[in-house]
Coordinates of C-alpha atoms and ligand atoms in Angstrom, one line a residue:
X72 CA -62.0 -52.7 81.3
X73 CA -65.6 -51.7 80.7
X74 CA -64.8 -50.9 77.0
X75 CA -63.4 -54.4 76.6
X76 CA -66.5 -55.9 78.1
X77 CA -68.5 -53.9 75.6
X78 CA -66.4 -55.2 72.7
X79 CA -66.7 -58.7 74.0
X80 CA -70.5 -58.6 74.2
X81 CA -70.6 -57.0 70.8
X82 CA -68.7 -59.9 69.5
X83 CA -71.1 -62.4 71.1
X84 CA -74.1 -60.5 69.7
X85 CA -72.7 -60.7 66.1
X86 CA -72.8 -64.5 66.4
X87 CA -76.1 -64.7 68.3
X88 CA -78.2 -67.7 67.4
X89 CA -81.2 -69.3 69.1
X90 CA -82.7 -72.8 68.5
X91 CA -86.2 -71.8 69.5
X92 CA -88.2 -69.1 71.2
X93 CA -87.4 -70.3 74.7
X94 CA -83.7 -70.2 73.9
X95 CA -84.1 -66.7 72.5
X96 CA -85.9 -65.5 75.6
X97 CA -83.0 -66.9 77.7
X98 CA -80.6 -64.8 75.7
X99 CA -82.8 -61.7 76.2
X100 CA -82.7 -62.3 79.9
X101 CA -78.9 -62.9 79.7
X102 CA -78.3 -59.5 78.1
X103 CA -81.2 -57.2 78.7
X104 CA -83.1 -58.1 81.8
X105 CA -82.7 -56.2 85.1
X106 CA -79.8 -58.5 86.0
X107 CA -78.6 -58.8 82.5
X108 CA -75.0 -58.3 81.4
X109 CA -75.8 -55.1 79.4
X110 CA -77.9 -53.7 82.3
X111 CA -75.0 -54.4 84.6
X112 CA -72.7 -52.3 82.4
X113 CA -75.1 -49.4 82.7
X114 CA -74.7 -49.8 86.5
X115 CA -70.9 -49.6 86.1
X116 CA -71.4 -46.4 84.2
X117 CA -71.4 -44.4 87.4
X118 CA -67.9 -45.7 88.3
X119 CA -66.0 -44.4 85.2
X120 CA -64.2 -41.1 85.2
X121 CA -66.2 -38.1 83.9
X122 CA -64.2 -37.6 80.8
X123 CA -65.0 -41.1 79.5
X124 CA -68.7 -40.8 80.3
X125 CA -69.7 -39.3 77.0
X126 CA -68.0 -41.9 74.9
X127 CA -69.1 -44.7 77.1
X128 CA -72.7 -43.6 77.2
X129 CA -72.8 -43.6 73.4
X130 CA -71.2 -47.1 73.2
X131 CA -73.5 -48.5 75.9
X132 CA -76.6 -47.2 74.1
X133 CA -75.3 -48.6 70.8
X134 CA -74.8 -52.0 72.5
X135 CA -78.2 -52.0 74.0
X136 CA -79.8 -51.1 70.6
X137 CA -77.7 -53.8 68.9
X138 CA -78.9 -56.4 71.3
X139 CA -82.5 -55.3 71.2
X140 CA -82.5 -55.3 67.3
X141 CA -80.8 -58.6 67.1
X142 CA -83.2 -60.3 69.5
X143 CA -86.2 -58.7 67.8
X144 CA -84.9 -59.8 64.4
X145 CA -84.6 -63.4 65.6
X146 CA -88.1 -63.2 67.1
X147 CA -89.4 -62.1 63.7
X148 CA -87.9 -65.1 62.0
X149 CA -89.5 -67.5 64.5
X150 CA -92.8 -65.8 63.9
X151 CA -92.4 -66.1 60.1
X152 CA -91.5 -69.7 60.4
X153 CA -94.6 -70.4 62.5
X154 CA -96.8 -68.6 60.0
X155 CA -95.3 -70.7 57.2
X156 CA -96.1 -73.8 59.1
X157 CA -99.8 -72.9 59.5
X158 CA -100.2 -72.0 55.9
X159 CA -102.6 -74.3 53.9
X160 CA -100.9 -76.1 51.2
X161 CA -103.4 -76.0 48.4
X162 CA -101.3 -78.3 46.2
X163 CA -101.6 -81.2 48.6
X164 CA -103.8 -84.1 47.4
X165 CA -107.2 -84.2 49.1
X166 CA -108.0 -86.8 51.7
X167 CA -109.8 -89.6 49.9
X168 CA -113.5 -89.6 50.6
X169 CA -114.7 -93.1 51.7
X170 CA -117.6 -94.1 49.5
X171 CA -120.1 -96.6 50.7
X172 CA -120.7 -99.8 48.8
X173 CA -123.9 -101.3 47.5
X174 CA -124.9 -104.5 49.3
X175 CA -124.2 -107.5 46.9
X176 CA -127.9 -108.5 47.1
X177 CA -128.9 -105.0 45.9
X178 CA -126.3 -105.2 43.2
X179 CA -127.6 -108.5 41.8
X180 CA -131.3 -107.6 42.3
X181 CA -130.6 -104.4 40.2
X182 CA -128.9 -106.4 37.5
X183 CA -131.8 -108.8 37.3
X184 CA -134.4 -106.0 37.3
X185 CA -132.5 -104.3 34.5
X186 CA -132.5 -107.4 32.4
X187 CA -136.2 -107.9 32.7
X188 CA -137.0 -104.2 32.3
X189 CA -135.4 -104.3 28.9
X190 CA -137.8 -107.1 28.0
X191 CA -140.8 -105.0 29.0
X192 CA -141.4 -106.2 32.5
X193 CA -142.5 -103.6 35.0
X194 CA -142.1 -103.7 38.8
X195 CA -144.8 -104.8 41.1
X196 CA -145.0 -105.0 44.9
X197 CA -146.9 -106.5 47.7
X198 CA -146.9 -106.8 51.5
X199 CA -144.6 -109.0 53.5
X200 CA -147.3 -109.8 56.1
X201 CA -149.9 -111.6 54.0
X202 CA -153.1 -113.6 54.3
X203 CA -153.3 -117.2 53.5
X204 CA -155.3 -116.5 50.3
X205 CA -152.5 -114.6 48.6
X206 CA -149.6 -116.9 49.8
X207 CA -151.3 -120.3 49.5
X208 CA -155.0 -120.7 48.6
X209 CA -155.2 -118.6 45.5
X210 CA -152.0 -120.3 44.3
X211 CA -153.7 -123.7 44.4
X212 CA -152.1 -125.0 47.6
X213 CA -154.4 -127.7 49.1
X214 CA -155.5 -127.1 52.7
X215 CA -153.2 -129.8 53.9
X216 CA -150.2 -128.8 51.8
X217 CA -147.0 -129.2 53.8
X218 CA -145.8 -125.7 52.9
X219 CA -148.4 -124.2 55.2
X220 CA -146.9 -126.2 58.0
X221 CA -145.2 -124.7 61.1
X222 CA -141.9 -126.1 59.7
X223 CA -141.9 -123.7 56.8
X224 CA -144.1 -120.7 57.5
X225 CA -144.0 -118.0 60.2
X226 CA -147.5 -117.4 61.4
X227 CA -148.6 -113.9 62.5
X228 CA -152.1 -115.3 63.4
X229 CA -152.8 -118.9 63.2
X230 CA -156.2 -120.4 63.1
X231 CA -156.4 -124.0 64.1
X232 CA -159.9 -124.7 62.6
X233 CA -159.6 -122.8 59.3
X234 CA -156.2 -122.4 57.8
X235 CA -157.6 -120.0 55.2
X236 CA -157.9 -117.4 57.9
X237 CA -154.2 -117.5 58.8
X238 CA -152.0 -114.4 58.6
X239 CA -148.3 -115.3 57.7
X240 CA -145.0 -113.7 56.7
X241 CA -145.0 -114.5 53.0
X242 CA -142.8 -117.5 52.2
X243 CA -142.5 -116.6 48.6
X244 CA -143.1 -113.6 46.3
X245 CA -145.6 -115.6 44.3
X246 CA -148.2 -113.8 46.4
X247 CA -147.6 -110.7 44.4
X248 CA -148.8 -112.6 41.3
X249 CA -152.2 -113.0 42.9
X250 CA -152.3 -109.4 44.1
X251 CA -151.5 -108.1 40.6
X252 CA -154.0 -110.3 38.8
X253 CA -156.7 -109.3 41.2
X254 CA -156.1 -105.7 40.4
X255 CA -155.6 -105.8 36.7
X256 CA -156.6 -107.7 33.6
X257 CA -154.0 -108.9 31.0
X258 CA -151.7 -108.2 29.4
X259 CA -149.6 -108.4 32.6
X260 CA -145.9 -108.5 32.5
X261 CA -144.3 -107.9 35.9
X262 CA -141.4 -108.8 38.1
X263 CA -141.7 -108.6 41.9
X264 CA -138.5 -108.4 43.9
X265 CA -139.0 -108.8 47.7
X266 CA -138.1 -110.3 50.9
X267 CA -139.5 -113.7 52.0
X268 CA -139.5 -115.6 55.3
X269 CA -139.2 -119.2 56.2
X270 CA -139.0 -120.9 59.5
X271 CA -135.6 -122.5 59.1
X272 CA -132.6 -122.9 61.3
X273 CA -129.9 -120.3 60.3
X274 CA -126.9 -122.1 58.8
X275 CA -124.3 -121.4 56.1
X276 CA -126.9 -122.7 53.5
X277 CA -130.2 -121.6 54.9
X278 CA -131.6 -118.5 56.4
X279 CA -135.0 -117.5 57.9
X280 CA -135.3 -114.6 55.5
X281 CA -134.0 -114.1 52.0
X282 CA -134.9 -112.4 48.7
X283 CA -136.8 -113.6 45.7
X284 CA -137.8 -112.1 42.3
X285 CA -141.0 -113.3 40.9
X286 CA -141.9 -113.0 37.2
X287 CA -145.4 -113.2 35.6
X288 CA -146.5 -112.8 32.1
X289 CA -150.2 -113.2 31.2
X290 CA -151.7 -112.6 27.7
X291 CA -153.4 -114.3 24.9
X292 CA -151.4 -117.2 23.3
X293 CA -148.5 -117.2 25.7
X294 CA -146.6 -120.5 25.3
X295 CA -143.9 -122.5 27.1
X296 CA -141.6 -121.6 24.2
X297 CA -142.0 -117.9 25.1
X298 CA -141.0 -118.7 28.7
X299 CA -138.0 -120.7 27.5
X300 CA -136.8 -117.8 25.2
X301 CA -137.1 -115.2 28.0
X302 CA -135.2 -117.4 30.4
X303 CA -132.5 -118.1 28.0
X304 CA -132.0 -114.4 27.3
X305 CA -132.0 -113.7 31.0
X306 CA -129.4 -116.4 31.7
X307 CA -127.1 -115.2 28.9
X308 CA -127.4 -111.6 30.0
X309 CA -126.6 -112.4 33.6
X310 CA -123.9 -115.1 33.2
X311 CA -122.5 -114.4 29.8
X312 CA -123.5 -115.1 26.1
X313 CA -122.2 -118.7 26.1
X314 CA -124.5 -119.8 28.9
X315 CA -126.8 -122.7 28.2
X316 CA -130.0 -123.5 30.0
X317 CA -131.9 -126.7 30.6
X318 CA -135.4 -127.2 31.9
X319 CA -136.2 -130.2 34.1
X320 CA -139.8 -131.3 34.9
X321 CA -140.8 -130.4 38.4
X322 CA -143.9 -129.6 40.5
X323 CA -145.4 -126.5 41.9
X324 CA -149.1 -126.2 42.9
X325 CA -149.5 -123.0 40.9
X326 CA -148.0 -124.0 37.5
X327 CA -148.7 -126.8 35.1
X328 CA -146.5 -127.9 33.6
X329 CA -143.7 -126.9 36.0
X330 CA -140.0 -126.9 35.6
X331 CA -136.7 -126.1 37.3
X332 CA -134.1 -124.4 35.2
X333 CA -130.4 -125.1 35.3
X334 CA -127.7 -123.0 33.7
X335 CA -124.4 -124.4 32.4
X336 CA -121.8 -124.1 35.2
X337 CA -120.3 -120.7 35.2
X338 CA -117.0 -122.1 36.6
X339 CA -116.3 -124.9 34.2
X340 CA -118.6 -123.9 31.3
X341 CA -120.4 -127.2 31.5
X342 CA -117.4 -129.6 31.5
X343 CA -118.1 -130.7 35.1
X344 CA -116.2 -129.5 38.2
X345 CA -116.4 -129.6 42.0
X346 CA -118.7 -126.6 42.0
X347 CA -121.4 -128.2 39.8
X348 CA -120.8 -131.6 41.4
X349 CA -119.5 -132.8 38.1
X350 CA -122.8 -132.4 36.4
X351 CA -122.0 -129.3 34.3
X352 CA -125.2 -127.7 35.5
X353 CA -126.4 -125.5 38.4
X354 CA -130.0 -124.9 39.4
X355 CA -131.2 -121.3 39.4
X356 CA -135.0 -121.0 39.3
X357 CA -138.5 -122.6 39.3
X358 CA -141.0 -121.8 36.5
X359 CA -144.0 -123.0 34.6
X360 CA -147.2 -122.2 32.9
X361 CA -149.6 -120.6 35.3
X362 CA -152.2 -123.2 36.3
X363 CA -155.7 -122.2 34.9
X364 CA -157.1 -122.6 38.4
X365 CA -154.8 -119.8 39.6
X366 CA -155.9 -117.5 36.8
X367 CA -159.6 -118.2 37.7
X368 CA -159.0 -117.7 41.4
X369 CA -157.8 -114.2 40.6
X370 CA -160.6 -113.3 38.2
X371 CA -158.9 -113.9 34.9
X372 CA -160.6 -116.0 32.2
X373 CA -158.4 -119.0 31.6
X374 CA -160.2 -119.8 28.3
X375 CA -158.9 -116.5 26.8
X376 CA -155.6 -116.0 28.6
X377 CA -152.6 -118.1 29.5
X378 CA -149.2 -117.2 30.9
X379 CA -146.0 -118.2 32.5
X380 CA -144.4 -117.5 35.9
X381 CA -141.0 -118.0 37.4
X382 CA -139.4 -117.4 40.7
X383 CA -135.7 -117.1 41.6
X384 CA -133.7 -116.6 44.8
X385 CA -131.5 -113.5 44.8
X386 CA -129.0 -114.9 47.4
X387 CA -128.6 -118.1 45.3
X388 CA -127.8 -116.1 42.2
X389 CA -125.5 -113.8 44.1
X390 CA -123.7 -116.9 45.4
X391 CA -123.2 -118.2 41.9
X392 CA -121.9 -114.9 40.7
X393 CA -119.6 -114.0 43.6
X394 CA -119.0 -117.4 45.2
X395 CA -120.1 -116.4 48.6
X396 CA -119.9 -119.5 50.7
X397 CA -121.9 -118.6 53.8
X398 CA -125.4 -117.1 53.5
X399 CA -125.1 -115.5 56.9
X400 CA -122.6 -113.0 55.6
X401 CA -125.3 -111.2 53.7
X402 CA -127.0 -110.1 56.9
X403 CA -124.1 -109.7 59.3
X404 CA -123.1 -106.2 58.1
X405 CA -119.4 -106.9 58.3
X406 CA -117.7 -104.0 56.6
X407 CA -114.9 -106.2 55.4
X408 CA -117.3 -108.4 53.5
X409 CA -119.1 -105.4 52.0
X410 CA -115.8 -103.8 51.0
X411 CA -115.2 -106.7 48.7
X412 CA -118.0 -105.4 46.5
X413 CA -116.7 -101.9 46.1
X414 CA -116.2 -102.4 42.3
X415 CA -119.6 -104.1 41.8
X416 CA -122.5 -101.9 40.7
Ligands
LIG256 N1 -142.5 -119.8 44.7 C1 -141.5 -120.8 44.4 C2 -140.6 -120.9 45.7 O1 -140.6 -120.1 46.5 C3 -140.7 -120.4 43.2 C4 -141.5 -120.4 42.0 C5 -141.5 -121.6 41.2 C6 -142.1 -119.3 41.5 C7 -142.2 -121.6 40.1 C8 -142.9 -119.3 40.3 C9 -142.9 -120.6 39.6 O2 -143.5 -118.3 39.9 O3 -143.6 -120.6 38.5 O4 -140.0 -121.9 45.7

């Protein structure tokens, strides 16, 4: 009877399988624990006749060893599998590193700076909180000029009796023209990128702050033809070699003559479309010959020197290049908007 039981368990052990470590532990308990089937057989050992004890003892020990070996072997395979699972797979592709994007305004500002740098313009800078002199007076704005008005300008300090003592947030980068000319005699060839502020309601088409780039070239014998050539080159570099420009007479206090420049519509190439309101042209900047009064105000002899200036809005040009419909998007920090410029640089 007991020999049959041994054979039976042996048979079971030869087919021993376990799904997982818990199942294996259950098997160990089934056979080898204090109340296990093999342990029980050892207890039965006492009841067998003495002449069988020797053979039985041997068989029982063999059975116990078989069970122990089998269970240990299965345990080892589980351990090995676990190890395999935790192994680092060095052939796996790396997780993609998320790169940030440049802001579209920075992208376009850099493009514009690069174009003018190649033409010999260097960068100049000035403060955003400015005095009346650099924003208005030195640029030939009359004391009652509407641009000084509350409607347009943010005042940091406002003086009711004497507007020339006002402190303002600069409303254009033309102030850097004055700062540069005060510091340095010609030849001057600079561009000044910077942020400007205007007291306007924020809508899709207007914002209370935006970015401009100012250009200034002062030397002997600078003519309007020089200005036109530089601006044509700029437009073709920025919008493509087939781009045409046209200059329309305009008025700015600090230039004489003054002009506004249009470029041929980048969507229809000048044929006329909804974007250019069927004119074939879109306006991109203001420019002109620096008024002699402005040169004199900054300590430059207007009988020797002449020059041109121009000013453009970076948001406006960014809109033309990327068709951004709502100005507010530029300052809302919406990652989905910025993601669209991943390929721009
Ligand atoms: N400062 C002008 C503005 O903010 C832009 C401008 C026009 C700048 C003509 C210039 C210029 O230098 O010559 O609207």
